[in-house]
Amino acid sequence: MPVRVTLDTLMVARGLKARDVAAEVGLSETQFSLFRSGKVKGIRFATLARLCAVLGCRPGDLLDYDHDPADLARAEDDGV
């Protein structure tokens, strides 16, 4: 999938540890790790808002997208 989570880059730039961010956001370290690795299929807006508040960023700072023309075909296949 061409959507990438760029949370690690943001945390390094701010000198933050994953354990501390997870605790402040209210996520278990396991849940936080799964999000950081891109292994989750979705995130609640409330969780995203807490992440942004803790990191002092915007949602777009946490995600990136590599254009893939096949994404249009996948949307039709998914019934979306």
XYZ file of N, CA and C in Angstrom:
240
model
N 0.849 -1.175 0.000
C 0.000 0.000 0.000
C 0.894 1.237 0.000
N 0.564 2.200 -0.809
C 1.418 3.379 -0.934
C 1.260 4.406 0.180
N 0.338 4.204 1.130
C 0.233 5.113 2.267
C 1.221 4.630 3.324
N 2.102 5.530 3.739
C 3.135 5.184 4.711
C 2.975 6.026 5.972
N 3.199 5.410 7.107
C 3.189 6.117 8.387
C 4.594 6.677 8.605
N 4.674 7.986 8.803
C 5.974 8.652 8.965
C 6.191 9.108 10.405
N 5.535 8.460 11.315
C 5.581 8.811 12.730
C 6.995 8.726 13.298
N 7.750 7.713 12.924
C 9.112 7.562 13.452
C 9.980 8.770 13.144
N 9.900 9.281 11.939
C 10.684 10.449 11.550
C 10.335 11.644 12.421
N 9.059 11.820 12.671
C 8.582 12.928 13.493
C 9.067 12.794 14.937
N 9.018 11.576 15.461
C 9.462 11.353 16.841
C 10.959 11.582 16.991
N 11.742 11.140 16.025
C 13.188 11.351 16.070
C 13.497 12.845 16.037
N 12.807 13.567 15.166
C 13.042 15.006 15.043
C 12.737 15.743 16.343
N 11.803 15.198 17.129
C 11.418 15.844 18.386
C 12.097 15.221 19.605
N 12.908 14.200 19.369
C 13.626 13.549 20.453
C 12.719 12.800 21.424
N 11.656 12.195 20.906
C 10.683 11.501 21.741
C 10.856 9.992 21.633
N 10.533 9.300 22.712
C 10.582 7.843 22.735
C 9.177 7.294 22.543
N 9.090 6.182 21.820
C 7.799 5.566 21.514
C 7.014 5.262 22.780
N 7.681 4.752 23.787
C 7.011 4.396 25.035
C 6.325 5.615 25.658
N 7.021 6.758 25.632
C 6.473 7.978 26.224
C 5.284 8.508 25.428
N 5.404 8.488 24.099
C 4.313 8.977 23.247
C 3.087 8.078 23.414
N 3.305 6.759 23.407
C 2.186 5.818 23.569
C 1.452 6.077 24.878
N 2.203 6.265 25.955
C 1.585 6.504 27.261
C 0.793 7.806 27.269
N 1.359 8.838 26.672
C 0.678 10.137 26.662
C -0.579 10.120 25.802
N -0.542 9.359 24.716
C -1.697 9.263 23.820
C -2.766 8.342 24.412
N -2.343 7.401 25.250
C -3.287 6.465 25.850
C -3.389 5.160 25.095
N -2.321 4.782 24.399
C -2.275 3.521 23.665
C -1.292 2.577 24.347
N -1.527 1.284 24.186
C -0.534 0.333 24.666
C 0.677 0.437 23.737
N 1.817 -0.001 24.217
C 3.009 0.024 23.369
C 2.821 -0.867 22.144
N 2.075 -1.953 22.311
C 1.813 -2.859 21.179
C 0.966 -2.163 20.119
N -0.120 -1.514 20.543
C -0.975 -0.795 19.590
C -0.181 0.290 18.875
N 0.618 1.013 19.636
C 1.413 2.097 19.064
C 2.419 1.555 18.057
N 3.047 0.449 18.395
C 4.016 -0.176 17.494
C 3.360 -0.621 16.194
N 2.155 -1.181 16.296
C 1.439 -1.616 15.090
C 1.123 -0.430 14.187
N 0.732 0.690 14.778
C 0.467 1.880 13.967
C 1.753 2.384 13.326
N 2.820 2.463 14.104
C 4.108 2.954 13.591
C 4.597 2.116 12.413
N 4.348 0.819 12.462
C 4.828 -0.069 11.408
C 3.898 -0.102 10.202
N 2.728 0.543 10.304
C 1.782 0.552 9.185
C 0.960 -0.716 9.077
N 0.922 -1.507 10.145
C 0.206 -2.782 10.101
C -1.262 -2.678 10.491
N -1.740 -1.483 10.778
C -3.159 -1.311 11.085
C -3.881 -0.829 9.835
N -5.156 -1.125 9.740
C -5.928 -0.719 8.571
C -6.657 0.594 8.772
N -6.672 1.074 10.001
C -7.373 2.322 10.271
C -6.997 2.853 11.638
N -7.386 4.095 11.870
C -7.141 4.741 13.147
C -8.325 5.660 13.429
N -8.758 5.700 14.660
C -9.868 6.584 15.024
C -9.401 8.029 14.975
N -10.298 8.903 14.580
C -9.958 10.326 14.523
C -9.558 10.849 15.896
N -10.193 10.350 16.951
C -9.844 10.797 18.305
C -8.397 10.426 18.643
N -7.969 9.232 18.245
C -6.584 8.809 18.475
C -5.629 9.649 17.645
N -6.007 9.905 16.411
C -5.192 10.744 15.539
C -5.056 12.150 16.122
N -6.139 12.668 16.659
C -6.115 14.000 17.274
C -5.192 14.017 18.489
N -5.246 12.963 19.316
C -4.357 12.903 20.484
C -2.897 12.818 20.056
N -2.622 12.027 19.021
C -1.249 11.950 18.497
C -0.763 13.327 18.054
N -1.608 14.035 17.327
C -1.237 15.366 16.850
C -1.027 16.333 18.014
N -1.849 16.241 19.039
C -1.706 17.115 20.202
C -0.390 16.840 20.926
N -0.069 15.578 21.108
C 1.165 15.196 21.804
C 2.399 15.596 20.997
N 2.331 15.397 19.679
C 3.496 15.655 18.828
C 3.547 17.082 18.291
N 2.479 17.845 18.494
C 2.450 19.208 17.980
C 2.521 19.242 16.466
N 1.673 18.424 15.839
C 1.717 18.318 14.375
C 0.295 18.279 13.814
N 0.203 18.067 12.522
C -1.073 17.897 11.824
C -1.141 16.459 11.305
N -2.343 15.935 11.037
C -2.447 14.555 10.555
C -1.577 14.259 9.333
N -1.468 15.211 8.433
C -0.648 15.010 7.237
C 0.832 14.836 7.536
N 1.265 15.267 8.719
C 2.657 15.083 9.117
C 2.937 13.633 9.514
N 1.896 12.873 9.801
C 2.049 11.493 10.255
C 1.954 10.476 9.127
N 1.457 10.916 7.979
C 1.233 10.005 6.858
C 1.822 10.579 5.578
N 2.204 9.689 4.686
C 2.681 10.098 3.371
C 2.057 9.156 2.346
N 2.066 9.558 1.104
C 1.440 8.766 0.048
C 2.336 8.733 -1.173
N 2.604 7.526 -1.673
C 3.327 7.327 -2.929
C 2.290 6.965 -3.982
N 2.162 7.815 -4.987
C 1.134 7.608 -6.007
C 1.271 6.233 -6.660
N 0.147 5.558 -6.757
C 0.083 4.249 -7.412
C -1.213 4.200 -8.208
N -1.140 4.219 -9.542
C -2.354 4.188 -10.361
C -3.247 2.985 -10.067
N -2.676 1.923 -9.563
C -3.471 0.731 -9.255
C -4.443 0.982 -8.104
N -4.234 2.044 -7.334
C -5.150 2.348 -6.232
C -6.570 2.583 -6.734
N -6.716 3.158 -7.899
C -8.051 3.396 -8.454
C -8.750 2.086 -8.759
N -8.023 1.127 -9.292
C -8.604 -0.176 -9.581
C -8.943 -0.904 -8.286
N -8.105 -0.770 -7.279
C -8.349 -1.434 -6.000
C -9.616 -0.903 -5.337
N -9.876 0.389 -5.458
C -11.081 0.964 -4.858
C -12.339 0.339 -5.469
N -12.307 0.112 -6.773
C -13.460 -0.503 -7.434
C -13.617 -1.960 -6.985
N -12.499 -2.652 -6.816
C -12.538 -4.046 -6.373
C -13.047 -4.176 -4.948
N -12.751 -3.186 -4.118
C -13.151 -3.218 -2.709
C -14.614 -2.853 -2.508
N -15.263 -2.372 -3.546
C -16.659 -2.004 -3.444
C -16.873 -0.677 -2.750
N -15.842 0.154 -2.740
C -15.933 1.466 -2.077
C -16.474 2.485 -3.028
